[in-house]
Coordinates of C-alpha atoms in Angstrom, one line a residue:
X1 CA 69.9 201.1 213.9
X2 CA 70.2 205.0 213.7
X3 CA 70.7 207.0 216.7
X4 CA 72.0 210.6 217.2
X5 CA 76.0 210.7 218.1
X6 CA 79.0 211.2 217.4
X7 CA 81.5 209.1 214.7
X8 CA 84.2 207.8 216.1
X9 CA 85.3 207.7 213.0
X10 CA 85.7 211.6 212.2
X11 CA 83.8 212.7 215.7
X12 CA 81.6 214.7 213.3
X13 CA 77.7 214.5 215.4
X14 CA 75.3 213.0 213.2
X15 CA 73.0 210.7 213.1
X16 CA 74.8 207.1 213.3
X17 CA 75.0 203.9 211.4
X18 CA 76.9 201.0 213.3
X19 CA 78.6 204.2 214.9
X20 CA 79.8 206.0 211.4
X21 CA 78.2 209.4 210.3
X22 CA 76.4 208.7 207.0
X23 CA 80.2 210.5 205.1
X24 CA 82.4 207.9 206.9
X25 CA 79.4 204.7 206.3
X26 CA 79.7 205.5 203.1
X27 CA 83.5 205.8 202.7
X28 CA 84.1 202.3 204.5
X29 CA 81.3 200.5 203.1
X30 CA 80.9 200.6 199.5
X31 CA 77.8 199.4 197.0
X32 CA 80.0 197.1 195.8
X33 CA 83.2 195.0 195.9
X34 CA 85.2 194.5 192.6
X35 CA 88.7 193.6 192.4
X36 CA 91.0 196.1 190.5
X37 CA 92.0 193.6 187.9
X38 CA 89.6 191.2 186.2
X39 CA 91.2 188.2 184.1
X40 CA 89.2 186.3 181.5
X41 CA 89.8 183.1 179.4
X42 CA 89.1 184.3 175.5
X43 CA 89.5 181.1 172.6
X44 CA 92.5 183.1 170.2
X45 CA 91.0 180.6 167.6
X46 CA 87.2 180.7 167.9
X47 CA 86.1 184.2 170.1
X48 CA 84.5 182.2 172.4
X49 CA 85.0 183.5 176.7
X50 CA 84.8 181.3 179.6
X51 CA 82.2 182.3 182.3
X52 CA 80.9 179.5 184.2
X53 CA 81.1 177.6 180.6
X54 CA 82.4 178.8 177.7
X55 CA 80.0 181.0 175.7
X56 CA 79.7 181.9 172.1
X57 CA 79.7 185.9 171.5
X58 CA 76.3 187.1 170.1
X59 CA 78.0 189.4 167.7
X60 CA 80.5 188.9 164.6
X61 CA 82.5 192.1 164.9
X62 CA 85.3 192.5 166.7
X63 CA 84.6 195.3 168.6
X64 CA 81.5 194.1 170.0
X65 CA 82.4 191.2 171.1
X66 CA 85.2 192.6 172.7
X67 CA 83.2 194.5 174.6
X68 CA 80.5 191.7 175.8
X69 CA 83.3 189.6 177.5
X70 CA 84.8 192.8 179.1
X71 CA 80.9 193.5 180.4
X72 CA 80.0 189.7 181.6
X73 CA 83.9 189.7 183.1
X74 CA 83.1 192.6 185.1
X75 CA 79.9 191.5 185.9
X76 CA 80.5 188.2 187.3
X77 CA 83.4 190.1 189.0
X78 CA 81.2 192.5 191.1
X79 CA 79.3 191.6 194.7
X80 CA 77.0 194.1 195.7
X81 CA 76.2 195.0 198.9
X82 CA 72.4 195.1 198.8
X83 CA 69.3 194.4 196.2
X84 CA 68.9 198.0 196.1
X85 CA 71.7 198.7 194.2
X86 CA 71.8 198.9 190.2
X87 CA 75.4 198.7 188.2
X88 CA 76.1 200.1 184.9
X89 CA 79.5 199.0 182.9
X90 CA 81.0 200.5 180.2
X91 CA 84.0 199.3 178.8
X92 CA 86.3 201.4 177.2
X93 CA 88.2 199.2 174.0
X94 CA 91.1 201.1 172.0
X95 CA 92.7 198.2 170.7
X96 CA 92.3 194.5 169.1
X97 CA 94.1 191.4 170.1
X98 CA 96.8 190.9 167.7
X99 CA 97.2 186.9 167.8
X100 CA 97.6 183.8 169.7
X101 CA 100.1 185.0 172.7
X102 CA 99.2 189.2 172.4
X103 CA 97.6 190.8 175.8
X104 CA 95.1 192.5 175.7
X105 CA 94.0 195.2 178.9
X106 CA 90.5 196.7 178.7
X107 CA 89.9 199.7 181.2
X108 CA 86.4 199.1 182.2
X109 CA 84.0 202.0 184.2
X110 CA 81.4 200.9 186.9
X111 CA 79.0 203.7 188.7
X112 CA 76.9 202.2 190.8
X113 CA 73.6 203.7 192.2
X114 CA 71.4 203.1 195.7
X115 CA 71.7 202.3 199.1
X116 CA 72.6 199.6 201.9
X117 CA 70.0 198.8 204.7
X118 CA 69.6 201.8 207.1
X119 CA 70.8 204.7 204.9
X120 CA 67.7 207.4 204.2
X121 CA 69.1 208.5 200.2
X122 CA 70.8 206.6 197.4
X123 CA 74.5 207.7 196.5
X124 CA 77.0 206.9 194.0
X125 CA 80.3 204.7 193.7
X126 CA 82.7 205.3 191.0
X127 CA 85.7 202.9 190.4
X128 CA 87.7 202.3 187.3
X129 CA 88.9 198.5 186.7
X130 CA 91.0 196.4 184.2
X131 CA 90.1 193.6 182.3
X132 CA 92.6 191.1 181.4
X133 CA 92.0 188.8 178.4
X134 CA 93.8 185.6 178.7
X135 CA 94.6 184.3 175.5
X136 CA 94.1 180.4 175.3
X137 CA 92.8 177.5 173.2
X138 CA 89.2 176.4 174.3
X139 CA 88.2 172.4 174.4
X140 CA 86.0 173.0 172.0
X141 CA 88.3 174.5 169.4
X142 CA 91.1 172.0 170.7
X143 CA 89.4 168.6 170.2
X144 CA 88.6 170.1 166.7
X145 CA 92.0 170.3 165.6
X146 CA 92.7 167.2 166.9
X147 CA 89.9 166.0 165.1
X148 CA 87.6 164.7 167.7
X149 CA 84.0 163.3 167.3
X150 CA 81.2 161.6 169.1
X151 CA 79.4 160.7 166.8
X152 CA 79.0 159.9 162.8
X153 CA 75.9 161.0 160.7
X154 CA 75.6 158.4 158.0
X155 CA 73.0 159.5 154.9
X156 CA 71.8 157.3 152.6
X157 CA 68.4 156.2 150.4
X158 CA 66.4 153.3 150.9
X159 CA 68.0 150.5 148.4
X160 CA 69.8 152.4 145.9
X161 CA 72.2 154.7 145.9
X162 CA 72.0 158.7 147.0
X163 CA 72.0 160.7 143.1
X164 CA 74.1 163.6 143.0
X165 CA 71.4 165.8 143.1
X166 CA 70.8 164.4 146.6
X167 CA 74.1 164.3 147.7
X168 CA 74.8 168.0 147.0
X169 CA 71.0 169.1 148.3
X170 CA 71.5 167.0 151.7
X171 CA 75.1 168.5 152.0
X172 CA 74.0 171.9 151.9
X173 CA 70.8 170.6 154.3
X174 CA 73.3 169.1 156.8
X175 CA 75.6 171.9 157.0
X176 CA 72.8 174.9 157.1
X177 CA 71.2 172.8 160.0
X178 CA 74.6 172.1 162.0
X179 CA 75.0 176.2 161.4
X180 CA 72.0 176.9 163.1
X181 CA 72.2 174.1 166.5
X182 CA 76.3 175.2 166.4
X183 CA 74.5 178.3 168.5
X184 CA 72.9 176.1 171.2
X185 CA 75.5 172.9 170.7
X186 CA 79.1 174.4 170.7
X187 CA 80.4 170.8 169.5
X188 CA 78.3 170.9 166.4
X189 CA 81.3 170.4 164.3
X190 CA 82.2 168.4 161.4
X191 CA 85.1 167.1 162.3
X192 CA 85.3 165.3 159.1
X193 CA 83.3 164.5 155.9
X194 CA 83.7 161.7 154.3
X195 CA 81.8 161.1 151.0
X196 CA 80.6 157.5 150.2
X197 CA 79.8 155.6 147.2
X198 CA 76.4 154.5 148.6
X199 CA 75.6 157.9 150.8
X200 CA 77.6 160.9 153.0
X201 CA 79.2 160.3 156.6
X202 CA 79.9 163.3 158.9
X203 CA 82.1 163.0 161.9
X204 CA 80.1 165.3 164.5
X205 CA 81.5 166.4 167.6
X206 CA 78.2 166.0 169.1
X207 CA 75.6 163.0 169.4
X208 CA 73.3 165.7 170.2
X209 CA 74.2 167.5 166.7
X210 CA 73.8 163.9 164.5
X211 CA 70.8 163.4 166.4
X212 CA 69.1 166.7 165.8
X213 CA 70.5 166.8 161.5
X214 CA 69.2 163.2 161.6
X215 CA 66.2 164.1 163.0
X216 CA 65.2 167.4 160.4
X217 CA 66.1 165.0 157.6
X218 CA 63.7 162.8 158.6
X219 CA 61.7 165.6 159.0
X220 CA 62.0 167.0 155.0
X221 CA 62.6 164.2 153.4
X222 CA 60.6 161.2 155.5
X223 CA 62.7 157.8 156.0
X224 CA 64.1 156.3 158.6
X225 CA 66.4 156.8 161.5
X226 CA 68.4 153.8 163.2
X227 CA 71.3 154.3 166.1
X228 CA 74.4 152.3 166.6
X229 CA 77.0 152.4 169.6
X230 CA 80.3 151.2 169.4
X231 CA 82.6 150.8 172.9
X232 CA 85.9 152.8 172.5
X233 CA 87.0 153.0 176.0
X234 CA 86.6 154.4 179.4
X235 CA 86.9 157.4 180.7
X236 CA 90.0 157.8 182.8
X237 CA 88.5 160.2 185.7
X238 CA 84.6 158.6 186.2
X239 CA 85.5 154.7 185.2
X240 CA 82.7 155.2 183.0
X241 CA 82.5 153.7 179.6
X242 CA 83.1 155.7 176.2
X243 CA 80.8 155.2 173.2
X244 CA 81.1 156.4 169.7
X245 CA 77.5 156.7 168.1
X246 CA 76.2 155.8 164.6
X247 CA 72.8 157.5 163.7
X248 CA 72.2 156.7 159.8
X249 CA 68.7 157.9 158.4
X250 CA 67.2 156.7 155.2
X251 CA 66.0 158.8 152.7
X252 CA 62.7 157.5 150.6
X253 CA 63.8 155.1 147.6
X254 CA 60.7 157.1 146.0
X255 CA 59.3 160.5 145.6
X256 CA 55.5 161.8 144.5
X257 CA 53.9 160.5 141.9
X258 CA 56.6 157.5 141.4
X259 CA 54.8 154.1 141.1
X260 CA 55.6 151.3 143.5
X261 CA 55.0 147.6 143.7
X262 CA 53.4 146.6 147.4
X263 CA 52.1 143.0 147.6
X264 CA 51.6 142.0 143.8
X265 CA 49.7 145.7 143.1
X266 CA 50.7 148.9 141.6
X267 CA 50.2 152.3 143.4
X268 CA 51.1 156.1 142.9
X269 CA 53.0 157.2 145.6
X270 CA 51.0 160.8 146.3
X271 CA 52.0 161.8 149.8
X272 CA 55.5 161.3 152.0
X273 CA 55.9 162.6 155.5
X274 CA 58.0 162.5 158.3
X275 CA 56.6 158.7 159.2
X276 CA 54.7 157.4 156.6
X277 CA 54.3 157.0 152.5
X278 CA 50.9 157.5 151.6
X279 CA 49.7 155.6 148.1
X280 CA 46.8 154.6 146.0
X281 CA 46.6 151.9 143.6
X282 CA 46.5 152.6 140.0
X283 CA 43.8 150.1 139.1
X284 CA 40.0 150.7 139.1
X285 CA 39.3 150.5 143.1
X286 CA 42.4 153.1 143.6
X287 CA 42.2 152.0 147.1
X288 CA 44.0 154.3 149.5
X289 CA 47.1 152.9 152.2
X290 CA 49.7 154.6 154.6
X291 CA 52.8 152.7 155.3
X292 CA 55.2 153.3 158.4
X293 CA 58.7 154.0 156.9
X294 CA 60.0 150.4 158.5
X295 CA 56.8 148.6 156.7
X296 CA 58.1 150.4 153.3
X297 CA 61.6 149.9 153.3
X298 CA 61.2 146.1 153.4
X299 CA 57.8 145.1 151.4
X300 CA 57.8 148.1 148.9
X301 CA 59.6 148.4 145.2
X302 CA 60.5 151.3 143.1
X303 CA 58.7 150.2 139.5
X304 CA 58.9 153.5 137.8
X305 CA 59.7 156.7 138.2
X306 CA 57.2 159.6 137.7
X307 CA 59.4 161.2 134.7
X308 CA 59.9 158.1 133.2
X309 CA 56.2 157.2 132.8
X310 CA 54.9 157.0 129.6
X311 CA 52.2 159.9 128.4
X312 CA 49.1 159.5 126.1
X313 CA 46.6 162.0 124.9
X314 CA 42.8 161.6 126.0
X315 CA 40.7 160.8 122.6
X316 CA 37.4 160.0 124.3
X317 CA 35.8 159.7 127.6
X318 CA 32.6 157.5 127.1
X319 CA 31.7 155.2 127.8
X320 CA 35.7 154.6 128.6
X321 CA 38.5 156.6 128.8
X322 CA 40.4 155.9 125.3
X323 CA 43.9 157.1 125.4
X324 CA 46.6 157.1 122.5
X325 CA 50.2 157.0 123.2
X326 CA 52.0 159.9 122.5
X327 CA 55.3 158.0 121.2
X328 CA 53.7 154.6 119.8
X329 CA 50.6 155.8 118.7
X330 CA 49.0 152.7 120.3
X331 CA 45.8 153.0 121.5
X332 CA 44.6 152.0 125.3
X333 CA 41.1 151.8 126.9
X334 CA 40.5 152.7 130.4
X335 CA 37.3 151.6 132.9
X336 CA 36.3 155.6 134.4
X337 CA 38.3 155.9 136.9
X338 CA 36.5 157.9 139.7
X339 CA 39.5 160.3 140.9
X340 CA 40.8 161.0 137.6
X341 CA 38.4 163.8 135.7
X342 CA 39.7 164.4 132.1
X343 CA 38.5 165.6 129.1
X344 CA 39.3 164.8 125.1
X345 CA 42.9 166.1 124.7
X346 CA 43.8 166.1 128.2
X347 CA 47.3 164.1 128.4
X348 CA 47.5 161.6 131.3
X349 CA 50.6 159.4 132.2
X350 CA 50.1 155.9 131.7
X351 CA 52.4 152.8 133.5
X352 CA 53.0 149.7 131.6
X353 CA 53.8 146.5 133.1
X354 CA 53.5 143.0 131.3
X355 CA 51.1 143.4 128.5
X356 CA 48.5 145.5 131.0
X357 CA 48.8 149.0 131.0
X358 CA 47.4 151.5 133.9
X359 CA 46.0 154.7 134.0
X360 CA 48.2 156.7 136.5
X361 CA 46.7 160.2 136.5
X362 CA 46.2 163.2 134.5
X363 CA 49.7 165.6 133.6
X364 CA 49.3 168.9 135.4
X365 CA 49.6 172.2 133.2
X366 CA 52.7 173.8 133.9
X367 CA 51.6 177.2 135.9

């Protein structure tokens, strides 16, 4: 409350807050408190600055990053005094760390602008601080080098074995994914890689991380995910029990326009998504069917694949389709086949399976 009197501070008269003139309020109650010296936890190996929780810099260059952990350490450093105050920081960096054990001081400048309840103008506060960085190794960075994981992500194709083609493809997959989720999941690590005969293992730091990779391979590629626990042994502090986690997806055995085998009938595989193989049959009632990825797995057989079928050249289209194979010359007759629309000197691939051949579909020109 303001009345007219006089401070006992300087026994200037003046109109009076809690007894000060508005000079002396000012001088003993400042917008803000801040200690003189700030000290921060910064990862020597990885850049990464404990707040609350360790956080991952936005930027790559030193400089900048430099400067967001001396911003956020001053930040969480200051209490103002009153909503109606607004704080601007500017560090002020000269040098860079130079290792594991090096100190590194950051003088940091704070103004900050407004008033406390019952003053009539805003004012100013200037005060000049230090940030210390504290040089240490983070959890994340030490369970890493002591090669730590939750979790393995186990890759593999539906009864064969992954080609080399798909292992180097998925590799680059895996890795480019765990890139992009190692900026929400700080664990997203590969703690190891381990290349199998059948497929690729990962050691992740994360169950989260083998969840998600698992997840957007499923996503490209369609298959199947399954998850595993294993009991490794209890947590020292809580009583509760420690798991390492399996999750192993399985690729397709099959891509488009393969033919498959499904209950004694042959069918062009024409669609794959993230939960189902879509097929039609390659007889005369090409009769349409989507199969859930656990349906396929088990009651579905690679027969050929779509390079390896055999072409023929279209020699007439009525009142049958008559084809000729391109390699043996031999000539095959076809029912029309409603979803297949060729003309004389078209070239269609044809599938060949105990004495009966099938009409699969017509060779797109190369565009």
């Amino acid at each position: 409350m303001k009345i007219r009197g006089i401070c006992y501070r300087c026994g200037a008269e003046d109109e009076l807050i809690d007894g000060l003139c508005p000079v002396c309020y000012a001088q003993e109650h400042p917008l803000i408190e801040v200690p003189d010296r700030v000290e921060v936890e910064v990862c020597h190996m990885c850049g990464s600055y404990k707040r609350k929780i360790w956080q991952t810099p936005k930027s790559e260059e030193a400089f900048e990053i430099l400067n967001e952990i001396a911003y956020y350490a001053t930040k969480d450093a200051i209490k103002k005094k009153s909503v109606m105050v607004d704080v601007e920081i500017y560090p002020k960096i000269t040098q860079l760390p130079g290792g594991k054990r090096s100190k590194l001081i950051i003088p940091v400048h704070i103004i900050a602008k407004g008033r406390l309840p019952g003053e009539k103008e805003d004012r100013v506060y200037e005060k000049d601080i230090e940030v210390h960085l504290k040089m240490v190794q983070c959890p994340r960075c030490s369970r890493f080098m002591s090669n730590y994981y939750e979790a393995t992500l186990q890759v593999r194709a539906m009864n064969r074995y992954l080609t080399e083609e798909e292992r180097e493809e998925i590799d680059n997959f895996v890795r480019e994914e765990l890139a992009k989720r190692l900026k929400k999941d700080r664990m997203a690590f590969v703690s190891k890689f381990i290349p199998q005969k059948e497929g690729l293992d990962y050691q992740l730091g994360s169950v989260g991380a083998a969840r998600n990779v698992a997840q957007k391979i499923k996503e490209r590629y369609g298959g199947k995910i399954t998850e595993t626990a294993t009991l490794v042994g209890v947590d020292r502090d809580s009583g509760k029990e420690l798991y390492r986690v399996t999750v192993s997806v399985r690729i397709p055995e099959y891509k488009v326009g393969d033919v498959v085998e499904y209950k004694d009938k042959y069918y062009l595989v024409t669609a794959i998504t993230e939960n189902k193989v879509y097929m039609k049959s390659i007889d005369h009632n090409r009769e349409k069917i989507g199969l859930p990825w656990h349906v396929a797995e088990k009651e579905t057989r690679m027969e050929k694949k779509k390079d390896e079928l055999d072409t023929a050249t279209v020699i007439a289209t009525t009142p049958n389709i008559m084809v000729m194979d391109d390699k043996s010359y031999e000539v095959y007759e076809f029912d029309n086949v409603g979803d297949v629309e060729v003309k004389e000197g078209d070239k269609v691939k044809i599938f060949k399976k105990e004495g009966v051949s099938y009409l699969v579909n017509k060779v797109e020109e190369d565009k």
